[in-house]
Coordinates of N, CA and C in Angstrom, one line a residue:
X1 N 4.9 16.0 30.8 CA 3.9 16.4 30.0 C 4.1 16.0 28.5
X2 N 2.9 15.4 27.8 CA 3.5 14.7 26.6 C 2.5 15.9 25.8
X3 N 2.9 16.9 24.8 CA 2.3 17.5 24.2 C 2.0 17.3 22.7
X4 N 3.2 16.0 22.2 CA 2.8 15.4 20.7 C 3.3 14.3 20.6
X5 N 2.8 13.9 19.9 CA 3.2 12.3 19.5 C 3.3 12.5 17.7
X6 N 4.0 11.8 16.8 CA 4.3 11.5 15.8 C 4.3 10.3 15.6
X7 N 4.0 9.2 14.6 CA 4.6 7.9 14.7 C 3.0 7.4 13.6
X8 N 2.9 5.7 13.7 CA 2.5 5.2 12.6 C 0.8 5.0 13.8
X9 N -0.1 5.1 13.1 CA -1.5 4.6 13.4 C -1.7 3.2 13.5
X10 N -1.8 3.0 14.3 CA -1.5 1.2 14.7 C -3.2 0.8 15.0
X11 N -4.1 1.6 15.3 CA -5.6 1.1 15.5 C -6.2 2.6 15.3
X12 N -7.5 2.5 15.4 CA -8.4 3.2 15.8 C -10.0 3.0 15.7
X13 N -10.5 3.7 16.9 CA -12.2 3.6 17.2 C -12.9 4.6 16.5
X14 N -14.2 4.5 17.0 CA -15.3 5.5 17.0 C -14.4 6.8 17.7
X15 N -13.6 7.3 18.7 CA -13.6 8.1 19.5 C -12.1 8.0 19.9
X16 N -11.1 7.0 19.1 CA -9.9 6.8 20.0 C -9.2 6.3 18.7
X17 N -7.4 6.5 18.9 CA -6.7 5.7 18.6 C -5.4 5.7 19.2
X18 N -4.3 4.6 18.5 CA -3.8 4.2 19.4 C -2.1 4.4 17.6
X19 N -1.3 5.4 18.8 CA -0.6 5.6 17.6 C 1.2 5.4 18.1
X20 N 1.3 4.3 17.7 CA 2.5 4.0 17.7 C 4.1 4.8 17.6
X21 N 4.3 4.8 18.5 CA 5.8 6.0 19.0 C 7.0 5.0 18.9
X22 N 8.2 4.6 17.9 CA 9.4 3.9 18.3 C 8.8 2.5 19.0
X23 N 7.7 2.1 18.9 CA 7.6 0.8 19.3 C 6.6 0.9 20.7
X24 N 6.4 2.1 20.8 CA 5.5 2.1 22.1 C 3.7 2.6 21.4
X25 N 3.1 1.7 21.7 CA 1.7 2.4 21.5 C 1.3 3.4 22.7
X26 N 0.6 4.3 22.4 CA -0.1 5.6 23.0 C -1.8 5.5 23.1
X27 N -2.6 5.9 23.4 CA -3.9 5.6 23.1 C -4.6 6.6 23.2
X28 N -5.0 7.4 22.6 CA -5.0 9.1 22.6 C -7.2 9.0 21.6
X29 N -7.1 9.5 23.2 CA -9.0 9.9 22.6 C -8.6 11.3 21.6
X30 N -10.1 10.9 20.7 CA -10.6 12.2 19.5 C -11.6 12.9 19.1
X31 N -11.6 13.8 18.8 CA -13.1 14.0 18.2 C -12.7 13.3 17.1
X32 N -14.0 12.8 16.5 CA -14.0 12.4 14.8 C -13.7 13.6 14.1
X33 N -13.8 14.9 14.1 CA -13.1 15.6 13.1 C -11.6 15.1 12.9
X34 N -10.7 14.7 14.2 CA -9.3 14.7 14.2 C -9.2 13.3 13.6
X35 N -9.7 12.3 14.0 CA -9.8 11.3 13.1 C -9.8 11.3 11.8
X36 N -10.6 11.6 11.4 CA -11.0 11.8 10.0 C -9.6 13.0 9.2
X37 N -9.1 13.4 9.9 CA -7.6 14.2 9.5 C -6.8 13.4 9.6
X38 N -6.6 12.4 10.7 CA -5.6 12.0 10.7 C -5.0 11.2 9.6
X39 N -6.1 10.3 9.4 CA -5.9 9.0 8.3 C -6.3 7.9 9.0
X40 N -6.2 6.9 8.4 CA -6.5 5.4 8.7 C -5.2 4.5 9.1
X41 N -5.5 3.6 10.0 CA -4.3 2.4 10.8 C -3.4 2.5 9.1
X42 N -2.3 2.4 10.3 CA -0.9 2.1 8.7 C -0.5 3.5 8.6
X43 N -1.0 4.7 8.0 CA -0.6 5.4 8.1 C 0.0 6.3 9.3
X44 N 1.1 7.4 8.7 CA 1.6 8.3 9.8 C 1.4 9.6 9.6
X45 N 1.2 9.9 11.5 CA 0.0 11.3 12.1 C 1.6 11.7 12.8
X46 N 0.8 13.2 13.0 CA 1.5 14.1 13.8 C 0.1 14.7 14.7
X47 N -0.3 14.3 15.8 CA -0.8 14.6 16.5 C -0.4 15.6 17.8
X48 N -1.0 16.5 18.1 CA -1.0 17.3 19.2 C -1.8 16.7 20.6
X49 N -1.1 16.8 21.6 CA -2.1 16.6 22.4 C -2.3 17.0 23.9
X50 N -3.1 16.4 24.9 CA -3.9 17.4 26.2 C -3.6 16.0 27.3
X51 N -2.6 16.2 28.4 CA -2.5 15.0 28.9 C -3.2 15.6 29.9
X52 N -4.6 14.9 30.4 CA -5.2 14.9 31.7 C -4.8 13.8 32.5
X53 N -4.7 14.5 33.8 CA -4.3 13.8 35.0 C -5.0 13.9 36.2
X54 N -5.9 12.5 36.2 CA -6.6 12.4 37.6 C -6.1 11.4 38.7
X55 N -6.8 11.3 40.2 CA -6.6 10.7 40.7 C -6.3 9.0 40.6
X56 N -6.7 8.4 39.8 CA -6.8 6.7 39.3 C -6.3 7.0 37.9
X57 N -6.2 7.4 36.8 CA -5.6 7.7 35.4 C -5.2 8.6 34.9
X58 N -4.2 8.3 33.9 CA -3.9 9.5 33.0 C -4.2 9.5 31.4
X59 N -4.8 10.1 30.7 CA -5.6 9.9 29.4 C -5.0 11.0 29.0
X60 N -4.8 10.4 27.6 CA -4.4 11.9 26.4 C -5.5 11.9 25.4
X61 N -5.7 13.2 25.1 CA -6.5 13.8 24.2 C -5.7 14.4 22.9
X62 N -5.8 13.9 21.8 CA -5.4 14.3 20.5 C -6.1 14.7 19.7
X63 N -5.2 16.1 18.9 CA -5.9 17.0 18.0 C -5.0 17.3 16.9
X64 N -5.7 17.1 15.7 CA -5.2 17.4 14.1 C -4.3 18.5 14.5
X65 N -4.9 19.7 15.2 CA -4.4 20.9 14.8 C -3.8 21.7 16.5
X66 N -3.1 22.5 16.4 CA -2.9 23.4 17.6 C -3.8 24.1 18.2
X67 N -4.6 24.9 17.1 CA -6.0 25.4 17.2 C -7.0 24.4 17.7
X68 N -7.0 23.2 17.4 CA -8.4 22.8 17.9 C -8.1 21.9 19.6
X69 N -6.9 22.0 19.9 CA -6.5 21.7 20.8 C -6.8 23.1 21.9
X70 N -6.3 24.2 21.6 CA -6.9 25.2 22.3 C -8.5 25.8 22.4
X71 N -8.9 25.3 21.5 CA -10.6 25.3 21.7 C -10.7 24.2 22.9
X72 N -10.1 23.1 22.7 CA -11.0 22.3 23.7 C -10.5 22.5 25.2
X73 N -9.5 23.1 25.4 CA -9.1 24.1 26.7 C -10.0 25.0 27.0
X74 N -10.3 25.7 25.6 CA -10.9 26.9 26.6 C -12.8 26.6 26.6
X75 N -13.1 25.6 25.9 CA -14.5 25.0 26.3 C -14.4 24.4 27.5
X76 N -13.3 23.5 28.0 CA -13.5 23.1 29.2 C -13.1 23.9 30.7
X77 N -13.1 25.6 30.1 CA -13.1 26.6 31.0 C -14.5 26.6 31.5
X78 N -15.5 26.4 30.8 CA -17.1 27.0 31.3 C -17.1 25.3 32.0
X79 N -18.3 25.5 33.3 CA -18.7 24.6 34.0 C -19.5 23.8 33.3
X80 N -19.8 22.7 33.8 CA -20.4 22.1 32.9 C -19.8 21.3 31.9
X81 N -19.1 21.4 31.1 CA -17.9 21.1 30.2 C -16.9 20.1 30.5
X82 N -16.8 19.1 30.4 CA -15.7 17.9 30.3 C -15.0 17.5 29.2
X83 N -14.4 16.1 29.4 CA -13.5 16.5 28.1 C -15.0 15.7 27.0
X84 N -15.9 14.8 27.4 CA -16.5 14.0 26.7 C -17.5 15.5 25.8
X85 N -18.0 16.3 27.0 CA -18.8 17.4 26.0 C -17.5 18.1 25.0
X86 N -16.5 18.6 25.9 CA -15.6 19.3 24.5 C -15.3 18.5 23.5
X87 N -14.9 17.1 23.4 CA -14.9 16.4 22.5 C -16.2 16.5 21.4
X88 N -17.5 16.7 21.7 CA -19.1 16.3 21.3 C -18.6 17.5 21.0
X89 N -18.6 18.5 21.1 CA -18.6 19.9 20.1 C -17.9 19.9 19.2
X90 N -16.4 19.7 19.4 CA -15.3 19.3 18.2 C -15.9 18.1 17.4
X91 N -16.8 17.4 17.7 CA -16.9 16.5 16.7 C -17.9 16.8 15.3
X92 N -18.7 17.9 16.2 CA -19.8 18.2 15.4 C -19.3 19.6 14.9
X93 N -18.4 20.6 15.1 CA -18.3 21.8 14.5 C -17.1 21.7 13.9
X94 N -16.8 22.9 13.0 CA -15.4 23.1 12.9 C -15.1 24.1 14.5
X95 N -13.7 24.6 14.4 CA -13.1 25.8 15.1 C -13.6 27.0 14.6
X96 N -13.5 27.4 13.1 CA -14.5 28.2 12.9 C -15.7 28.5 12.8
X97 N -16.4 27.3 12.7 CA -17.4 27.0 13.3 C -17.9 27.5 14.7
X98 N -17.4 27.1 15.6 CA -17.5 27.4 16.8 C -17.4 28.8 17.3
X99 N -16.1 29.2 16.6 CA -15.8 31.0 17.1 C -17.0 31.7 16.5
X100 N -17.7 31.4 15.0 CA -18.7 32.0 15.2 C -20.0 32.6 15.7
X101 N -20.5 30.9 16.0 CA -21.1 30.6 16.8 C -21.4 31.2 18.2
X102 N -20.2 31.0 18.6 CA -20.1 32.4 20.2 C -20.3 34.0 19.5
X103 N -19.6 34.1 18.6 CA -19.5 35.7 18.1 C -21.3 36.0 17.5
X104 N -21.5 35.3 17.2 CA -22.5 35.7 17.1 C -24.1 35.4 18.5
X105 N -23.5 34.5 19.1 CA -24.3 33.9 20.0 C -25.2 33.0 19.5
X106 N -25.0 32.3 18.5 CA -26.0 31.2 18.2 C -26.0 30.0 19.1
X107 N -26.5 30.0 20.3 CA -26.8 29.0 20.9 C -27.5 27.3 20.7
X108 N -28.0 27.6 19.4 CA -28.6 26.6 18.4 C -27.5 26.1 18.2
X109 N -26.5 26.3 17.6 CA -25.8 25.8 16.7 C -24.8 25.6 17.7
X110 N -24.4 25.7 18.5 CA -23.6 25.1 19.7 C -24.2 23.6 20.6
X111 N -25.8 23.8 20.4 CA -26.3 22.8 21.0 C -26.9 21.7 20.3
X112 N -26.7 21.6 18.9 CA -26.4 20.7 18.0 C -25.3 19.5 18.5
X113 N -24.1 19.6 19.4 CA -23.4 18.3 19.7 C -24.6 17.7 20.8
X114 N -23.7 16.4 20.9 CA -24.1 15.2 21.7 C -24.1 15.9 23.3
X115 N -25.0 15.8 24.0 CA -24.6 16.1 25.6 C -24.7 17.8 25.6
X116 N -24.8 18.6 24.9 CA -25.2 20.0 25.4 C -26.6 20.3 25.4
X117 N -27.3 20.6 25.9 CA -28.7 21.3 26.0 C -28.6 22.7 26.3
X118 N -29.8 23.3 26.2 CA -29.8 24.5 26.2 C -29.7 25.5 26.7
X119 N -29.2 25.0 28.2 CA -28.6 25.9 29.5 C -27.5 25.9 29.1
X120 N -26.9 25.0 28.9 CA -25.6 24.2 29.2 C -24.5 25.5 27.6
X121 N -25.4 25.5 26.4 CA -25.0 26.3 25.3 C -25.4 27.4 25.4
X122 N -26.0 28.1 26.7 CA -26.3 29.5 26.8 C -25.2 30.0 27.6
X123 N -24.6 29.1 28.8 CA -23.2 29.1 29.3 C -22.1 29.3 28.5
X124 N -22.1 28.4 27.6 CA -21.2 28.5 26.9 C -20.7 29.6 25.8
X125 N -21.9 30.0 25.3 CA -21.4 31.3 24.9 C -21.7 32.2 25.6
X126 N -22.2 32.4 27.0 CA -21.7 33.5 27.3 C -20.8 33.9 28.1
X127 N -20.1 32.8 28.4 CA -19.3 32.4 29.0 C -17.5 32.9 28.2
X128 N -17.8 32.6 27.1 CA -16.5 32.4 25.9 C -16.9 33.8 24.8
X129 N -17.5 34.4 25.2 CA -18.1 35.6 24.3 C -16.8 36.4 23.8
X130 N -16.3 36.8 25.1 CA -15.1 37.5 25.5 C -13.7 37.3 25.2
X131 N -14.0 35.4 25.2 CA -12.5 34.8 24.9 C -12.2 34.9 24.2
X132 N -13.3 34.0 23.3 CA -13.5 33.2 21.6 C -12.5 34.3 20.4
X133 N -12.3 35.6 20.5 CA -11.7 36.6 19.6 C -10.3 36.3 19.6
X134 N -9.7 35.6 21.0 CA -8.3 35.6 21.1 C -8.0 34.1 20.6
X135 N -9.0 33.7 20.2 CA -8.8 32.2 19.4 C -9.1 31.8 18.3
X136 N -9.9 32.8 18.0 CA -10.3 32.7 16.6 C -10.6 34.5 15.9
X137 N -9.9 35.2 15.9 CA -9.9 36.3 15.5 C -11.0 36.7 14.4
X138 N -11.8 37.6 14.3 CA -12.8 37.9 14.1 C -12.6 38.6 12.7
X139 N -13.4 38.4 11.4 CA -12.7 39.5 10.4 C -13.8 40.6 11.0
X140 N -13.2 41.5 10.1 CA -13.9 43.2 10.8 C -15.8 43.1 10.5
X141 N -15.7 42.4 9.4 CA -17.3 42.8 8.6 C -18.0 41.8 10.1
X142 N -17.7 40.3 10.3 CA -18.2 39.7 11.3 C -18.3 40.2 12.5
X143 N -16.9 40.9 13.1 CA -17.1 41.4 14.0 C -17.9 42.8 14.7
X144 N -18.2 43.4 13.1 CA -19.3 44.6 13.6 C -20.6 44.1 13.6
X145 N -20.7 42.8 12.8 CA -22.3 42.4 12.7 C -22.3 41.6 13.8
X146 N -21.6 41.1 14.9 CA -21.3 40.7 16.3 C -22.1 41.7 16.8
X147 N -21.4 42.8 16.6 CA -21.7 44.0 17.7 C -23.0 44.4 17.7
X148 N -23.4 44.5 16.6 CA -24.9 45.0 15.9 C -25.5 44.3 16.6
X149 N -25.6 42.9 17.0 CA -26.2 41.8 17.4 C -26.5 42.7 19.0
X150 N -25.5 43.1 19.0 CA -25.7 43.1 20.7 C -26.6 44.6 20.7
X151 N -26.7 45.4 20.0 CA -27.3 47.1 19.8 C -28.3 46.5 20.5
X152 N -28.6 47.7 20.9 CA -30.3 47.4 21.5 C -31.3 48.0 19.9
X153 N -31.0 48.7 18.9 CA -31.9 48.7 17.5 C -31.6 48.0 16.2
X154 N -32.3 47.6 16.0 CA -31.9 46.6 15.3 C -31.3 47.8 13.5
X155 N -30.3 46.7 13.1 CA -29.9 47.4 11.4 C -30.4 46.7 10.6
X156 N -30.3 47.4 9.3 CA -30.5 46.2 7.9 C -29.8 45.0 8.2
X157 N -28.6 44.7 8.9 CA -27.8 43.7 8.8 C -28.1 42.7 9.7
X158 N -28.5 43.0 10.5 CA -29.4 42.0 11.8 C -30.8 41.7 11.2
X159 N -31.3 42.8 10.8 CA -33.0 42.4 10.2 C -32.4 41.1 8.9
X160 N -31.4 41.4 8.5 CA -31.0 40.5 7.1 C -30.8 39.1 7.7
X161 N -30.3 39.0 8.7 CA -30.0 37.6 10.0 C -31.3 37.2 10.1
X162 N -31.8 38.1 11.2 CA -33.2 37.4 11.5 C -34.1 37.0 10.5
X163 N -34.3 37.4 9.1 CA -34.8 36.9 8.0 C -34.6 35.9 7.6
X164 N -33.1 35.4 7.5 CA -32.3 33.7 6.7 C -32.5 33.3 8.1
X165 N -32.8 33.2 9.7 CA -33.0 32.8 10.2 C -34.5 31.8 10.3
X166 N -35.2 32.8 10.1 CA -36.6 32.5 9.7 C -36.7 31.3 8.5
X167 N -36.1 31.7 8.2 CA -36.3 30.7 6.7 C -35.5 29.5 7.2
X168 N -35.1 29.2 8.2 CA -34.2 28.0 8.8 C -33.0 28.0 8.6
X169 N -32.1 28.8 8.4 CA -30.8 29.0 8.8 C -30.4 29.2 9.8
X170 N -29.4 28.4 10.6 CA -28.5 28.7 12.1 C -28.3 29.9 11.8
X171 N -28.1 30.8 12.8 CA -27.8 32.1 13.3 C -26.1 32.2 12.7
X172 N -25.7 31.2 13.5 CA -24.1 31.5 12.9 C -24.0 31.3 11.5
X173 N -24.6 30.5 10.8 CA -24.6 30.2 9.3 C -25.1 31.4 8.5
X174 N -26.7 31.8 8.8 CA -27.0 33.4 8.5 C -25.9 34.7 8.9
X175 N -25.3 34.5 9.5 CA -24.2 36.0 10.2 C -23.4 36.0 9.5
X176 N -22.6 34.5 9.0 CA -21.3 34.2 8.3 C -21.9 34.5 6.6
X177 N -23.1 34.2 6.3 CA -23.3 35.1 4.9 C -23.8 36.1 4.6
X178 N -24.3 36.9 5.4 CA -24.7 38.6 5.5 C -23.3 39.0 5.7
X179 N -22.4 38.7 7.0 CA -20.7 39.6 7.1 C -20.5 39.4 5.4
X180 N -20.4 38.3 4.5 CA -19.6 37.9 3.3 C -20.2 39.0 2.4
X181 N -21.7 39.2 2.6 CA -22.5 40.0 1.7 C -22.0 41.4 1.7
X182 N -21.7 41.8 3.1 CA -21.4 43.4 3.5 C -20.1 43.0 3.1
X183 N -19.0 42.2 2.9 CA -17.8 42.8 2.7 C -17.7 42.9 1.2
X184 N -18.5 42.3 0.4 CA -18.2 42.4 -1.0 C -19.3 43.8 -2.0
X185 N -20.3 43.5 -0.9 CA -21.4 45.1 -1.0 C -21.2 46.5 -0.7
X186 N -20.7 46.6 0.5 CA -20.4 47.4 1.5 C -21.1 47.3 2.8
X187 N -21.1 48.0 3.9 CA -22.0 47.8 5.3 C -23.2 48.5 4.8
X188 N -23.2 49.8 4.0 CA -24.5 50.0 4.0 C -25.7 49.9 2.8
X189 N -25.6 49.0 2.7 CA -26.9 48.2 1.8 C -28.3 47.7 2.5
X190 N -29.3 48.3 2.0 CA -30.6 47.8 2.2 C -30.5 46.6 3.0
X191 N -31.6 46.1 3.5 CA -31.8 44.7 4.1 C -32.5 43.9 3.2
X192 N -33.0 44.1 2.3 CA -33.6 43.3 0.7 C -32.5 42.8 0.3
X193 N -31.3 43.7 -0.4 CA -30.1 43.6 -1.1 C -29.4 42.5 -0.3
X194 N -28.8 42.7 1.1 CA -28.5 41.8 1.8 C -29.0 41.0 2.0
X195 N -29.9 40.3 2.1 CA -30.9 39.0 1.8 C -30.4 38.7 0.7
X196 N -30.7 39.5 -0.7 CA -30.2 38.5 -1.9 C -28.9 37.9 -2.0
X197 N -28.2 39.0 -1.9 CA -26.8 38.2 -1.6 C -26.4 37.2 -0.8
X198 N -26.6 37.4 0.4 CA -26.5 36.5 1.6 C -26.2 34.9 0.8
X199 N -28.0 34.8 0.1 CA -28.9 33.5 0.1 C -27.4 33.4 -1.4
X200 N -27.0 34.1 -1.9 CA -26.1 33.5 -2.8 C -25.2 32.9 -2.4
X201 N -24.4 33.6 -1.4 CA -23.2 33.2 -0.6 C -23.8 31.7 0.0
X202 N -24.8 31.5 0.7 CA -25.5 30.6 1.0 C -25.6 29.3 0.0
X203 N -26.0 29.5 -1.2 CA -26.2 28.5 -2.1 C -24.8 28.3 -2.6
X204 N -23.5 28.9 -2.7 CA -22.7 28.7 -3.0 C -21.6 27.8 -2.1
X205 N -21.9 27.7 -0.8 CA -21.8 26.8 0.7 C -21.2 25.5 -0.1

């Protein structure tokens, strides 16, 4: 099992590179987030990575981070999911990106990568609802306006969502600036108040 590679960047693709170990090249697929971390040919990476092993090949998957290596594990827990879609998510989100996304259930904003549609991102978070906490730990203010999400009545703080929603904000993008709003406000502030702030937090993005 090859779990990291170190050494000089000898090439790279749209989707791939090929990073030189003591004289042996590797050829380790990426999302373009990890790319874009890594650096450019010439320079030296410390890469993490996912050795898959099939019947006819064995391909390594490389990741900037430890964290985004475990996202793409537990994305390729839900059906549906390969490494090409877990890659298409990592390339379009961050990790925090993504935990919120499930935490709040924005299906939108999950189905923003390449190759998910809309079944396929209703699976996935609900699939990872449960997980996503032990991978991306929730702060408290998010994780109650998670919960809220799920109440069967709605609060100021959901009515404050569904409003920056309306106005065209992703659900996870609206959640992540109403939680910011309530932790610097408190939880219990009007749903006007929270709207203003929010859209500050928002403009300040």
């Amino acid at each position: 099992m090859i779990a990291k590679l170190k050494g000089r960047i000898d090439a790279a693709g749209a989707d791939w590179l090929v990073i030189d170990v003591n004289g042996v090249g590797y050829h380790v697929s990426c999302s373009s987030k990890t790319l874009s971390a890594l650096g450019s040919p010439g320079g030296f990476a410390e890469v993490h990575t996912e050795m898959l092993v099939s019947q006819d090949m064995i391909r390594l998957v490389g990741f900037a981070t430890v964290e985004e290596r475990e996202w793409f594990r537990l994305l390729q827990s839900v059906q549906g999911v390969g490494t090409k879609v877990a890659l298409a998510i990592l390339s379009t989100l961050s990790t925090s990106e993504i935990g919120n996304a499930i935490a709040l259930q924005d299906k939108a904003m999950i189905g923003r990568a390449n190759g998910v549609g809309k079944k396929l991102a209703e699976r996935i978070v609900l699939e990872l609802k449960d997980k996503a906490p032990a991978y991306a730990p929730l702060s408290s203010d998010l994780g109650r306006l998670a919960a809220e999400l799920d109440a069967p009545r709605p609060t100021a703080a959901t009515d404050a969502v569904s409003a920056l929603v309306n106005l065209g904000y992703a659900q996870a993008q609206a959640g992540a600036a109403v939680s910011a709003a309530m932790r610097k406000a408190g939880d219990d502030q009007p749903t006007e108040k929270l709207i203003r702030l929010a859209l500050k937090e928002l403009a300040l993005a």
